[in-house]
PDB file of N, CA and C in Angstrom:
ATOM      1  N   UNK C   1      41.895  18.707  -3.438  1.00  0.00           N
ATOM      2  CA  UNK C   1      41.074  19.244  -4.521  1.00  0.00           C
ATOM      3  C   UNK C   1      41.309  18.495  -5.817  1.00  0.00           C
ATOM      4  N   UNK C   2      40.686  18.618  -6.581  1.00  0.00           N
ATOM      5  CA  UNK C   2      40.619  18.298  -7.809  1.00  0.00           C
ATOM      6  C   UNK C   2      41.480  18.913  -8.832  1.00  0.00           C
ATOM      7  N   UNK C   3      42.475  18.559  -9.821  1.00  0.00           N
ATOM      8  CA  UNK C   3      43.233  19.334 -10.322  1.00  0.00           C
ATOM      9  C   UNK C   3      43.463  18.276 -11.985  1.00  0.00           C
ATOM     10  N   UNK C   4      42.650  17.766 -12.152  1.00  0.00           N
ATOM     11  CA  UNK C   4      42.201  17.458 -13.957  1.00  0.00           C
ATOM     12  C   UNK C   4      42.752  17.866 -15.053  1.00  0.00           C
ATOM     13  N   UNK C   5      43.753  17.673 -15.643  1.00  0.00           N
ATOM     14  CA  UNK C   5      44.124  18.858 -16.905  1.00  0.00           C
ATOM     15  C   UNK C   5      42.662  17.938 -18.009  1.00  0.00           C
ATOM     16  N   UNK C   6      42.529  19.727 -18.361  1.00  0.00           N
ATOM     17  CA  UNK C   6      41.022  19.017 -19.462  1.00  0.00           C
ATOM     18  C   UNK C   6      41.669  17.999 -20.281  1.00  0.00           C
ATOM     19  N   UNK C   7      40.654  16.666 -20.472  1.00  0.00           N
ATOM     20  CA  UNK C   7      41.878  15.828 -21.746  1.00  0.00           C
ATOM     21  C   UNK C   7      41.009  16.150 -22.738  1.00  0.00           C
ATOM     22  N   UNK C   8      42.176  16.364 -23.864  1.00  0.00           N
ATOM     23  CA  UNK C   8      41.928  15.874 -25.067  1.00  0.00           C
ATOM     24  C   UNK C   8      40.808  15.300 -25.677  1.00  0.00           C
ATOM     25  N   UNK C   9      39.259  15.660 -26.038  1.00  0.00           N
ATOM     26  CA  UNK C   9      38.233  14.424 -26.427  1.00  0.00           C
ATOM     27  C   UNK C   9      39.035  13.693 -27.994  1.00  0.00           C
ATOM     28  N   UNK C  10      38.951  12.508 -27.821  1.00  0.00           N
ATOM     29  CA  UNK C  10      38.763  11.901 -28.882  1.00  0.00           C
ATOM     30  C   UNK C  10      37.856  12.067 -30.136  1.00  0.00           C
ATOM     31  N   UNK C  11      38.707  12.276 -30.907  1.00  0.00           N
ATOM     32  CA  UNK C  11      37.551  12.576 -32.022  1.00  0.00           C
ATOM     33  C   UNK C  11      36.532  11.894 -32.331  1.00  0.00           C
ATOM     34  N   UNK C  12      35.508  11.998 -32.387  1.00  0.00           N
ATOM     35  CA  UNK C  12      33.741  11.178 -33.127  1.00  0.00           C
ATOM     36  C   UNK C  12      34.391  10.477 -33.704  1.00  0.00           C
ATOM     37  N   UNK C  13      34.967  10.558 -34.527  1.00  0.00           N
ATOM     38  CA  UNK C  13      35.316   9.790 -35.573  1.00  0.00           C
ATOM     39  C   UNK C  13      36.277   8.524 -35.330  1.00  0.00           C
ATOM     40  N   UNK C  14      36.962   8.956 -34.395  1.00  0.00           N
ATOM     41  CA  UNK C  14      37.961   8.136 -34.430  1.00  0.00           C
ATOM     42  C   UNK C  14      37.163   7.183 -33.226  1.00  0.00           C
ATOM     43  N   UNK C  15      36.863   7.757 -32.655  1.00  0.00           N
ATOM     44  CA  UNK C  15      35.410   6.770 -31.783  1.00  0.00           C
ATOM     45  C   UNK C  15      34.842   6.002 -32.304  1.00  0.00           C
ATOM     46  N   UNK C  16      34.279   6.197 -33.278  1.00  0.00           N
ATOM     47  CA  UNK C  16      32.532   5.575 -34.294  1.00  0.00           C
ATOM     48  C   UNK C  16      34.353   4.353 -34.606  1.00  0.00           C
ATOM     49  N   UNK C  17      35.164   5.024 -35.515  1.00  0.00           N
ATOM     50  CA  UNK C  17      36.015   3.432 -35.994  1.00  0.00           C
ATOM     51  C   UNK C  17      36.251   2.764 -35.170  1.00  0.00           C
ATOM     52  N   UNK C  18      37.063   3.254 -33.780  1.00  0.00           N
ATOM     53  CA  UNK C  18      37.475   2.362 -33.139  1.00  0.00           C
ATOM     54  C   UNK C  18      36.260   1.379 -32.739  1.00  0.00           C
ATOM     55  N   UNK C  19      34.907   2.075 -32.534  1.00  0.00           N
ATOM     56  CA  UNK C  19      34.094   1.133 -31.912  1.00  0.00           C
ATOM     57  C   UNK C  19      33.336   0.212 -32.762  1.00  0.00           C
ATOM     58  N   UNK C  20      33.108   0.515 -34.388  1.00  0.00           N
ATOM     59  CA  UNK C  20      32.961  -0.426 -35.267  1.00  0.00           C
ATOM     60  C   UNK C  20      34.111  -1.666 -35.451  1.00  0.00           C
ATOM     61  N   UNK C  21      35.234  -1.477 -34.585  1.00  0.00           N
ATOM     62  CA  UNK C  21      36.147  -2.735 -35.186  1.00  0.00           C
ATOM     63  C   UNK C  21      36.228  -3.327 -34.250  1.00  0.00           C
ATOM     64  N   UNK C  22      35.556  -2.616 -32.917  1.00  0.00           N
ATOM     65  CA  UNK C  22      35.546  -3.785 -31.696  1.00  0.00           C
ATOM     66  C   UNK C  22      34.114  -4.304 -31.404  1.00  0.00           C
ATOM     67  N   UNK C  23      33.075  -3.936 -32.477  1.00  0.00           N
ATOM     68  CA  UNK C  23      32.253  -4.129 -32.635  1.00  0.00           C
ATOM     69  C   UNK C  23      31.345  -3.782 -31.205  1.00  0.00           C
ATOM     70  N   UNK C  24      31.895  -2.428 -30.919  1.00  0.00           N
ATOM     71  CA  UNK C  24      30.931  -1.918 -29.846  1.00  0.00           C
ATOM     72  C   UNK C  24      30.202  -0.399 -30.365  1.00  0.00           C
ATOM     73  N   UNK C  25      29.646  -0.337 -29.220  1.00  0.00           N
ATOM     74  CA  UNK C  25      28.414   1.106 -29.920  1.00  0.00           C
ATOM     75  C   UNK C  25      29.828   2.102 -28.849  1.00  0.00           C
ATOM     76  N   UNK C  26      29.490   3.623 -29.452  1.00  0.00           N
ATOM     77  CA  UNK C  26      30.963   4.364 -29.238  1.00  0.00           C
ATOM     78  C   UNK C  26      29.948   4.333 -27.416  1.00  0.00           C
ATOM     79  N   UNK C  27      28.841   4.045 -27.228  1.00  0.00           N
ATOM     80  CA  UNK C  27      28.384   4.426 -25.836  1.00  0.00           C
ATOM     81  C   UNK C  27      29.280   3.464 -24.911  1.00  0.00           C
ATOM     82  N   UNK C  28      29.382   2.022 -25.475  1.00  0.00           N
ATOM     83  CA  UNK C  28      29.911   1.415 -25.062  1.00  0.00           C
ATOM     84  C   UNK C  28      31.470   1.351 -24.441  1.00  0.00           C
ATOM     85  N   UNK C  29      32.246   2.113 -25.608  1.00  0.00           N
ATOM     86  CA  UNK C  29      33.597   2.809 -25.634  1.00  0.00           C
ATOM     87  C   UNK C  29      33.591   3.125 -24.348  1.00  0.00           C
ATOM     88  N   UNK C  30      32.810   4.150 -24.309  1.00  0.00           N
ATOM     89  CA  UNK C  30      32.522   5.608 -23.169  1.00  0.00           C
ATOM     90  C   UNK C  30      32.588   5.302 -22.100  1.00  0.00           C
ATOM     91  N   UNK C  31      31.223   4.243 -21.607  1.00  0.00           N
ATOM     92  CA  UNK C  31      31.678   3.788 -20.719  1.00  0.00           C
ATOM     93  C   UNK C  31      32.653   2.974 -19.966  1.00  0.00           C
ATOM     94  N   UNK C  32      33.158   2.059 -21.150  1.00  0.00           N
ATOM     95  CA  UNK C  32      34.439   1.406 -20.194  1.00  0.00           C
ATOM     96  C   UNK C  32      35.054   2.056 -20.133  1.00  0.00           C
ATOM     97  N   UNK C  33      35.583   3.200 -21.003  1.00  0.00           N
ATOM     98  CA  UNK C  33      36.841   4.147 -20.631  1.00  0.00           C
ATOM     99  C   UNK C  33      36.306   4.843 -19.229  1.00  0.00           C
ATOM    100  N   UNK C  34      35.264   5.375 -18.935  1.00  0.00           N
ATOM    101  CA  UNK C  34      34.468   6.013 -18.073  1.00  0.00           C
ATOM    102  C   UNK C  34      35.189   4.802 -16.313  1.00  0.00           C
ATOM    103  N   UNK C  35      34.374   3.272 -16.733  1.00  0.00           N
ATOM    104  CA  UNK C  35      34.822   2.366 -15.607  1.00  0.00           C
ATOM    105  C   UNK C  35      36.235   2.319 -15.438  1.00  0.00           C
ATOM    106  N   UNK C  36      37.141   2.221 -16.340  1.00  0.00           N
ATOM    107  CA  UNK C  36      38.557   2.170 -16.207  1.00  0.00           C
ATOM    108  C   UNK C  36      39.204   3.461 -15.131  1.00  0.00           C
ATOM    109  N   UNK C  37      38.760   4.254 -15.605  1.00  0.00           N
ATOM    110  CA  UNK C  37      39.136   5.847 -15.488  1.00  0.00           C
ATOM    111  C   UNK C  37      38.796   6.026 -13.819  1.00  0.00           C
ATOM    112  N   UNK C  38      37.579   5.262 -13.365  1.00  0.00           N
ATOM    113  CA  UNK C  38      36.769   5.447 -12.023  1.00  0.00           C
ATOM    114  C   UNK C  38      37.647   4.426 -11.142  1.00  0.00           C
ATOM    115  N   UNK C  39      38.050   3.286 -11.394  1.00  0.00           N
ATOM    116  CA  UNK C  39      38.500   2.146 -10.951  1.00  0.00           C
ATOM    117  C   UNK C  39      40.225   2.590 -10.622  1.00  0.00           C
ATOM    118  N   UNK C  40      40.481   3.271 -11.458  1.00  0.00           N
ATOM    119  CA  UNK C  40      42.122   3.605 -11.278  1.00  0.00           C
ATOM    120  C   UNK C  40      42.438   4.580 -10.132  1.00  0.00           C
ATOM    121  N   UNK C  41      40.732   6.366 -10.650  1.00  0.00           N
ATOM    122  CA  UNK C  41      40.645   6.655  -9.093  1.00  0.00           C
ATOM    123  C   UNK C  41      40.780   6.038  -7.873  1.00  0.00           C
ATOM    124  N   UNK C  42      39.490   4.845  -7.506  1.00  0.00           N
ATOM    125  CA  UNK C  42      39.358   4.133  -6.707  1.00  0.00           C
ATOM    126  C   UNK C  42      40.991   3.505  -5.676  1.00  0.00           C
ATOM    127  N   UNK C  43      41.641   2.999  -6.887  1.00  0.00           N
ATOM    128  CA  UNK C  43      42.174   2.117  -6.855  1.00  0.00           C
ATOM    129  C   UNK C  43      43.492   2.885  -5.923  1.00  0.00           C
ATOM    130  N   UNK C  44      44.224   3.889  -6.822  1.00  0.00           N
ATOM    131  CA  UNK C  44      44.862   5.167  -6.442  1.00  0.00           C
ATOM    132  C   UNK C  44      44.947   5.641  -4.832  1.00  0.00           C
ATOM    133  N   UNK C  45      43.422   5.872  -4.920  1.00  0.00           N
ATOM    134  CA  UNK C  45      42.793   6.490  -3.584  1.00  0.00           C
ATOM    135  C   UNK C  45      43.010   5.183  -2.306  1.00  0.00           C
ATOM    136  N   UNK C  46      43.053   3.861  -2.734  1.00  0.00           N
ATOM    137  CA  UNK C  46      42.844   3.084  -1.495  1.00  0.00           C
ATOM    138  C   UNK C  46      44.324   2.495  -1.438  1.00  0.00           C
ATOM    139  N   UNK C  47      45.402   2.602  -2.570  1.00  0.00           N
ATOM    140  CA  UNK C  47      46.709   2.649  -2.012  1.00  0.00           C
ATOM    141  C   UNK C  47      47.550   3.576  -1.390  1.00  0.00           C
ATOM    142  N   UNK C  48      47.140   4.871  -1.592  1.00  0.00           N
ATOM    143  CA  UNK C  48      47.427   5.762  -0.812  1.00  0.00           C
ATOM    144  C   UNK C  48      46.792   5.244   1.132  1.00  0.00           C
ATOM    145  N   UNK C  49      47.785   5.819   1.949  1.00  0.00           N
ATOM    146  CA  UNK C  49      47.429   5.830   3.363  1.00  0.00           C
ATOM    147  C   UNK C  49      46.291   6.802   3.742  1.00  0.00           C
ATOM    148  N   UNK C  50      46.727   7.760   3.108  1.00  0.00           N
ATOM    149  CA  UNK C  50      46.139   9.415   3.568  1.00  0.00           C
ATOM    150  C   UNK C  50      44.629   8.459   4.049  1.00  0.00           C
ATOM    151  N   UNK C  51      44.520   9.345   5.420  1.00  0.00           N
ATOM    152  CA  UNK C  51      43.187   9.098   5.236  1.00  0.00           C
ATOM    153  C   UNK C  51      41.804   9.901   4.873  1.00  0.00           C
ATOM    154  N   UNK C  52      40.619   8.854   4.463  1.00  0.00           N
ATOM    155  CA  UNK C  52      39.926   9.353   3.234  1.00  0.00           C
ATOM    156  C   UNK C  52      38.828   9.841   3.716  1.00  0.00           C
ATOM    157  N   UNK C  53      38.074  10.864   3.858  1.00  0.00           N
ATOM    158  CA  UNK C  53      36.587  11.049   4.555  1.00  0.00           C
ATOM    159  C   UNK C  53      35.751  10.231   4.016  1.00  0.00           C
ATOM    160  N   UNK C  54      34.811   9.709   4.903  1.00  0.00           N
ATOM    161  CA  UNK C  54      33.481   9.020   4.524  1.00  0.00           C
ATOM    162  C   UNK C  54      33.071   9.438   3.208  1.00  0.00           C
ATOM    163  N   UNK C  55      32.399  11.031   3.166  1.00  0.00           N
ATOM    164  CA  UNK C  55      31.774  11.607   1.993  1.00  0.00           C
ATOM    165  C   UNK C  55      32.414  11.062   0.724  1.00  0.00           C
ATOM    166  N   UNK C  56      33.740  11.772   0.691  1.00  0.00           N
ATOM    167  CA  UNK C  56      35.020  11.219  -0.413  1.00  0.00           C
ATOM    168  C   UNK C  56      34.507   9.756  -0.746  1.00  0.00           C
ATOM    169  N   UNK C  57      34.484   8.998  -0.056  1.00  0.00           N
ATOM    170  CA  UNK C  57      33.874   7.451  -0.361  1.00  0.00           C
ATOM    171  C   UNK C  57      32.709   7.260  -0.958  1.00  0.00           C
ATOM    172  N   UNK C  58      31.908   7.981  -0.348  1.00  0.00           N
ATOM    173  CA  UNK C  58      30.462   7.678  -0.669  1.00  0.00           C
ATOM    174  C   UNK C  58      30.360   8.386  -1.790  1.00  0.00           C
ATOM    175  N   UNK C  59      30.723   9.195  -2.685  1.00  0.00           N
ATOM    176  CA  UNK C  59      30.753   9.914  -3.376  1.00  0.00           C
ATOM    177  C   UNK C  59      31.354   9.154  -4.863  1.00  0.00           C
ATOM    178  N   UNK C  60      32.170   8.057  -3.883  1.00  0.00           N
ATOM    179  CA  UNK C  60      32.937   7.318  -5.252  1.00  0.00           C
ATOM    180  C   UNK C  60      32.280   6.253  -5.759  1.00  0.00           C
ATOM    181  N   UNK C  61      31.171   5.660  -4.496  1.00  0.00           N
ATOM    182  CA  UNK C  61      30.652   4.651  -4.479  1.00  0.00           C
ATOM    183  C   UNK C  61      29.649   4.857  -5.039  1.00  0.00           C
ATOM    184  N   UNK C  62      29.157   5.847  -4.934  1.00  0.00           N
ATOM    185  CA  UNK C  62      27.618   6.524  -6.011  1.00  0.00           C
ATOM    186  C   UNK C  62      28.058   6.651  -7.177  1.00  0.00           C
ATOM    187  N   UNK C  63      29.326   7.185  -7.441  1.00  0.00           N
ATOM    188  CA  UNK C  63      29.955   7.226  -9.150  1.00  0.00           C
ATOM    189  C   UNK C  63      29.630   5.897  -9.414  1.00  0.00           C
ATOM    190  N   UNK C  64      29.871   5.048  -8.557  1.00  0.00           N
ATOM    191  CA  UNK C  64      30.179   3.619  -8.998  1.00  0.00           C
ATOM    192  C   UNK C  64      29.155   2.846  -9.335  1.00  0.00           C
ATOM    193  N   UNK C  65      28.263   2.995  -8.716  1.00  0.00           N
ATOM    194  CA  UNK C  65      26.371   2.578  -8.386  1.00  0.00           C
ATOM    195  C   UNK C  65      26.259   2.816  -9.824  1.00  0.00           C
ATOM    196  N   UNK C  66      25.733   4.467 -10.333  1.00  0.00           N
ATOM    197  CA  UNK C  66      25.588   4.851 -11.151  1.00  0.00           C
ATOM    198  C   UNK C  66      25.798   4.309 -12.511  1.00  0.00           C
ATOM    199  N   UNK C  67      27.507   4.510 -12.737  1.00  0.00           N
ATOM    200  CA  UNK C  67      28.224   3.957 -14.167  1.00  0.00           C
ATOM    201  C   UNK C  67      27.340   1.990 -14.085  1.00  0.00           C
ATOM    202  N   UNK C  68      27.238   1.372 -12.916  1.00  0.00           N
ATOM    203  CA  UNK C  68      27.382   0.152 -13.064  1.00  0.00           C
ATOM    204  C   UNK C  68      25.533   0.044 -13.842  1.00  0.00           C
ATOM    205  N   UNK C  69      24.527   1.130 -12.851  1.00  0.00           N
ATOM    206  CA  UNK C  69      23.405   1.107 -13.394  1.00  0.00           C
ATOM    207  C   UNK C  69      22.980   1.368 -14.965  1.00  0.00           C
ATOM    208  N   UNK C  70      24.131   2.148 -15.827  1.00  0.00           N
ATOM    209  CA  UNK C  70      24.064   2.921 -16.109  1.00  0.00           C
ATOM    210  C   UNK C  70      24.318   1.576 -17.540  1.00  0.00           C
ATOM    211  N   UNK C  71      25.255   0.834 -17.215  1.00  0.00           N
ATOM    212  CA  UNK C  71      25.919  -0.524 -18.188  1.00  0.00           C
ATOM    213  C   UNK C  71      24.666  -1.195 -18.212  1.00  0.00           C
ATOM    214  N   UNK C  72      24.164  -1.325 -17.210  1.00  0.00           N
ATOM    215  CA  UNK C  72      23.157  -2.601 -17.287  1.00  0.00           C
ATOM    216  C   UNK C  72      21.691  -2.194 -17.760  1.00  0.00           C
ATOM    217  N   UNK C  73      21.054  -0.556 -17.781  1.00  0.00           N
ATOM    218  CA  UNK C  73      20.040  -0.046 -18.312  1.00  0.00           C
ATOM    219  C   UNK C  73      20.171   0.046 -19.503  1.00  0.00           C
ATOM    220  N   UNK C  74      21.344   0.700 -20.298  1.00  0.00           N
ATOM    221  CA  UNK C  74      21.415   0.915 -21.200  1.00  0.00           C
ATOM    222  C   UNK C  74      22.204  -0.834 -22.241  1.00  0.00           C
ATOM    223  N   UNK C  75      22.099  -1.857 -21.294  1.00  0.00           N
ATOM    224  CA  UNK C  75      22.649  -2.840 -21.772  1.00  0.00           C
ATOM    225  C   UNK C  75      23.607  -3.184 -22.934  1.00  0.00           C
ATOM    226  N   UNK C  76      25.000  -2.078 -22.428  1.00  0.00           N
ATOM    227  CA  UNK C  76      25.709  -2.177 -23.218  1.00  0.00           C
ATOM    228  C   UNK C  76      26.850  -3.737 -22.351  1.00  0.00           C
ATOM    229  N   UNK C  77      27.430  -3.640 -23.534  1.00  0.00           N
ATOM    230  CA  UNK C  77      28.819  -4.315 -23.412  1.00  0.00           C
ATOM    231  C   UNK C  77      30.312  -3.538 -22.622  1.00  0.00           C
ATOM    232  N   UNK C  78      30.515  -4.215 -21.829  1.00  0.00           N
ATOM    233  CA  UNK C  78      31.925  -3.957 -21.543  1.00  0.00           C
ATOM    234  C   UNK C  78      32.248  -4.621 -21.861  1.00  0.00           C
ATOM    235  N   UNK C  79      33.997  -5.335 -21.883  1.00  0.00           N
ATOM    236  CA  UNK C  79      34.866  -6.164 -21.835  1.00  0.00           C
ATOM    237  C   UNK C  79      35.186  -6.617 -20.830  1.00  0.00           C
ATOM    238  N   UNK C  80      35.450  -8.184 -20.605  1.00  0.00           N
ATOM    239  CA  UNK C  80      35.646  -8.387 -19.165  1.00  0.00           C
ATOM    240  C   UNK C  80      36.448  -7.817 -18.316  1.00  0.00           C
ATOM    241  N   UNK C  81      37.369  -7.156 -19.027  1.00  0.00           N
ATOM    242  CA  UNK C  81      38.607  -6.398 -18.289  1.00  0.00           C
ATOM    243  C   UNK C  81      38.029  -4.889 -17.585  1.00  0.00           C
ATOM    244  N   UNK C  82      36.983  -4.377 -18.193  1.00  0.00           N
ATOM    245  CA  UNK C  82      36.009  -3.599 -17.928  1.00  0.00           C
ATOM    246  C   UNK C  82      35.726  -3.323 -16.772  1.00  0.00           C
ATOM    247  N   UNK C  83      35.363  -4.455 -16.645  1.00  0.00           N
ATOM    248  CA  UNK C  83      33.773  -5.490 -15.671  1.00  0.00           C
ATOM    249  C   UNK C  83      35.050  -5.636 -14.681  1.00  0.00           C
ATOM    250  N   UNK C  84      35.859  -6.044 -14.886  1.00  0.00           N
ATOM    251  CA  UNK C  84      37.246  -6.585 -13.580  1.00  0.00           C
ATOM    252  C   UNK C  84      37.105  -5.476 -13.096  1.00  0.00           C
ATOM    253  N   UNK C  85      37.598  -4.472 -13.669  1.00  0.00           N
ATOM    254  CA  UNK C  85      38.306  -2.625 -13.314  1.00  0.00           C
ATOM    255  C   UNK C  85      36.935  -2.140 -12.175  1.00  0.00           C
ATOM    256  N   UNK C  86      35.782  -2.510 -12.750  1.00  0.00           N
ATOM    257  CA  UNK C  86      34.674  -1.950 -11.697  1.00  0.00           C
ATOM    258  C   UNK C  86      34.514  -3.270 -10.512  1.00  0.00           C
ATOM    259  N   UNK C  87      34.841  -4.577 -10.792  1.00  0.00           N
ATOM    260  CA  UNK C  87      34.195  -5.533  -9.898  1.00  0.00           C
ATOM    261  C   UNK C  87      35.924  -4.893  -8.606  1.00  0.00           C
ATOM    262  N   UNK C  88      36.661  -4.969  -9.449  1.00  0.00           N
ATOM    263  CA  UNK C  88      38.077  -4.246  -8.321  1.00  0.00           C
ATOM    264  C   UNK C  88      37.820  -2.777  -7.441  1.00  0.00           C
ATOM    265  N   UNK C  89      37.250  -2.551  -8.126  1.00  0.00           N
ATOM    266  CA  UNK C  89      37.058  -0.748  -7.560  1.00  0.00           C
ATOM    267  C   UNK C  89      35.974  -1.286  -6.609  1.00  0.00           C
ATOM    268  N   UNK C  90      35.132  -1.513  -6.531  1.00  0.00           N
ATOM    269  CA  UNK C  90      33.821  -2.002  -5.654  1.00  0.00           C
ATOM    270  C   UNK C  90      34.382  -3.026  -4.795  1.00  0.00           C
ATOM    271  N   UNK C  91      35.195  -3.805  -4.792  1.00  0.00           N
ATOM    272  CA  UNK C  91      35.638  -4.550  -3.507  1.00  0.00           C
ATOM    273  C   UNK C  91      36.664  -3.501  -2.639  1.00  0.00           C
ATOM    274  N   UNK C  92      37.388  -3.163  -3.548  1.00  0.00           N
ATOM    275  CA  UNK C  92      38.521  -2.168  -2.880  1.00  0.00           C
ATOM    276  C   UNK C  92      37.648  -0.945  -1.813  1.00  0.00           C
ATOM    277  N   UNK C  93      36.501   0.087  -2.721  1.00  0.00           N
ATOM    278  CA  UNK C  93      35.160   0.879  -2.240  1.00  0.00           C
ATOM    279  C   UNK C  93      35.026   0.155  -0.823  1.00  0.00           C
ATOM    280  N   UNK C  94      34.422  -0.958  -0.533  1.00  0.00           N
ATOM    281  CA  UNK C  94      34.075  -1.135   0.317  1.00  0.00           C
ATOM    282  C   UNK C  94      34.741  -1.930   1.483  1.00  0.00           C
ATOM    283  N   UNK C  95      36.295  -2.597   0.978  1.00  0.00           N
ATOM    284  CA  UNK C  95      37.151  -2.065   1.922  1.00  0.00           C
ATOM    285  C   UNK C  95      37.515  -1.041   2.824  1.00  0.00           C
ATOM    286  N   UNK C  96      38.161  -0.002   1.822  1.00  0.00           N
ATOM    287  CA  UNK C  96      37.794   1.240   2.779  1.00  0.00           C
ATOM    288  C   UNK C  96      36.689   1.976   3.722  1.00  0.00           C
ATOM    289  N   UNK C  97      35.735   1.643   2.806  1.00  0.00           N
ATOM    290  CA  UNK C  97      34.174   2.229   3.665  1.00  0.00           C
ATOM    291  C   UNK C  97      34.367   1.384   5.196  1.00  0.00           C
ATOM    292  N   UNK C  98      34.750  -0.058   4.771  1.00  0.00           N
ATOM    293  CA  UNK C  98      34.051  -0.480   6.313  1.00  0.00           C
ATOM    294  C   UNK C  98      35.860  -0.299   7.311  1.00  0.00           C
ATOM    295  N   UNK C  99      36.684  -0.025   6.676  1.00  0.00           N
ATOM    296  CA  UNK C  99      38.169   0.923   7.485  1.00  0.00           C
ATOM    297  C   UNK C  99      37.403   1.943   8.048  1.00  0.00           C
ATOM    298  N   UNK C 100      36.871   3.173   7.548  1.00  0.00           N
ATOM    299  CA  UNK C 100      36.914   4.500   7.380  1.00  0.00           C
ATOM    300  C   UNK C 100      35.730   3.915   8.966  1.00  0.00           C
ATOM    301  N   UNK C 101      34.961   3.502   8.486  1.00  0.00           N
ATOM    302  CA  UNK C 101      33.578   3.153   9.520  1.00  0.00           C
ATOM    303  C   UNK C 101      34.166   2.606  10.778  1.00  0.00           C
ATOM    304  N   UNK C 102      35.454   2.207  10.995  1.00  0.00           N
ATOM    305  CA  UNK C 102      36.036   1.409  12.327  1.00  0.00           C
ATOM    306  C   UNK C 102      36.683   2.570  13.020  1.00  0.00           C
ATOM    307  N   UNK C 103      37.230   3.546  12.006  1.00  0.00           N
ATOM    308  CA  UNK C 103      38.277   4.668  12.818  1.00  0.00           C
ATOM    309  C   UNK C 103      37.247   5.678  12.858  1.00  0.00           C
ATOM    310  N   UNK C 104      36.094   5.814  12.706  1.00  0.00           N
ATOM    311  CA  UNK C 104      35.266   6.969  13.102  1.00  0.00           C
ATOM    312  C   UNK C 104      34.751   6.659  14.531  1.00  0.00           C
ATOM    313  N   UNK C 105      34.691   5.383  15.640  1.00  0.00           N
ATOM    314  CA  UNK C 105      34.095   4.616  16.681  1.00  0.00           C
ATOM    315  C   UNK C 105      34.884   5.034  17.646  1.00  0.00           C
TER     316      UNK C 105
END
């Protein structure tokens, strides 16, 4: 299950500065913290052994679809380190998928 302690939001404010001095829009912020945050799941989930249900996967991989559609519609900026954290989570994603797809046969 899921067990999240609510975090903390960052204040607007301290958002709008941080993202004026990295010269990003705070959407931009959002989402890389958003890709980072998904990628560490990912990442977490495929060093662990346990094994993972299909759904569980597909579920991460649609998060993943999504946030990536989501950069490129709204044509913000990540940072390449960003862009790594999701291009890692999406190779790792479909590692497992095509594991998970061999031990279901």
């Amino acid at each position: 299950g899921e067990q999240r302690a609510p975090k903390g939001r960052a204040s607007i404010d301290y958002m709008r500065s941080r993202a004026s001095l990295e010269g990003r829009t705070v959407n931009s912020l959002e989402l890389g913290r958003r890709s980072v945050e998904l990628s560490h799941a990912i990442q977490g989930m495929a060093a662990s052994n346990a094994a993972v249900e299909m759904e569980e996967l597909e579920e991460l991989h649609d998060r993943l679809l999504d946030l990536e559609a989501e950069i490129a519609e709204k044509g913000e900026r990540v940072t390449d380190s960003e862009r790594q954290e999701l291009e890692t989570a999406s190779s790792l994603l479909k590692l497992k998928m095509a594991q998970a797809t061999e031990e279901t046969k």
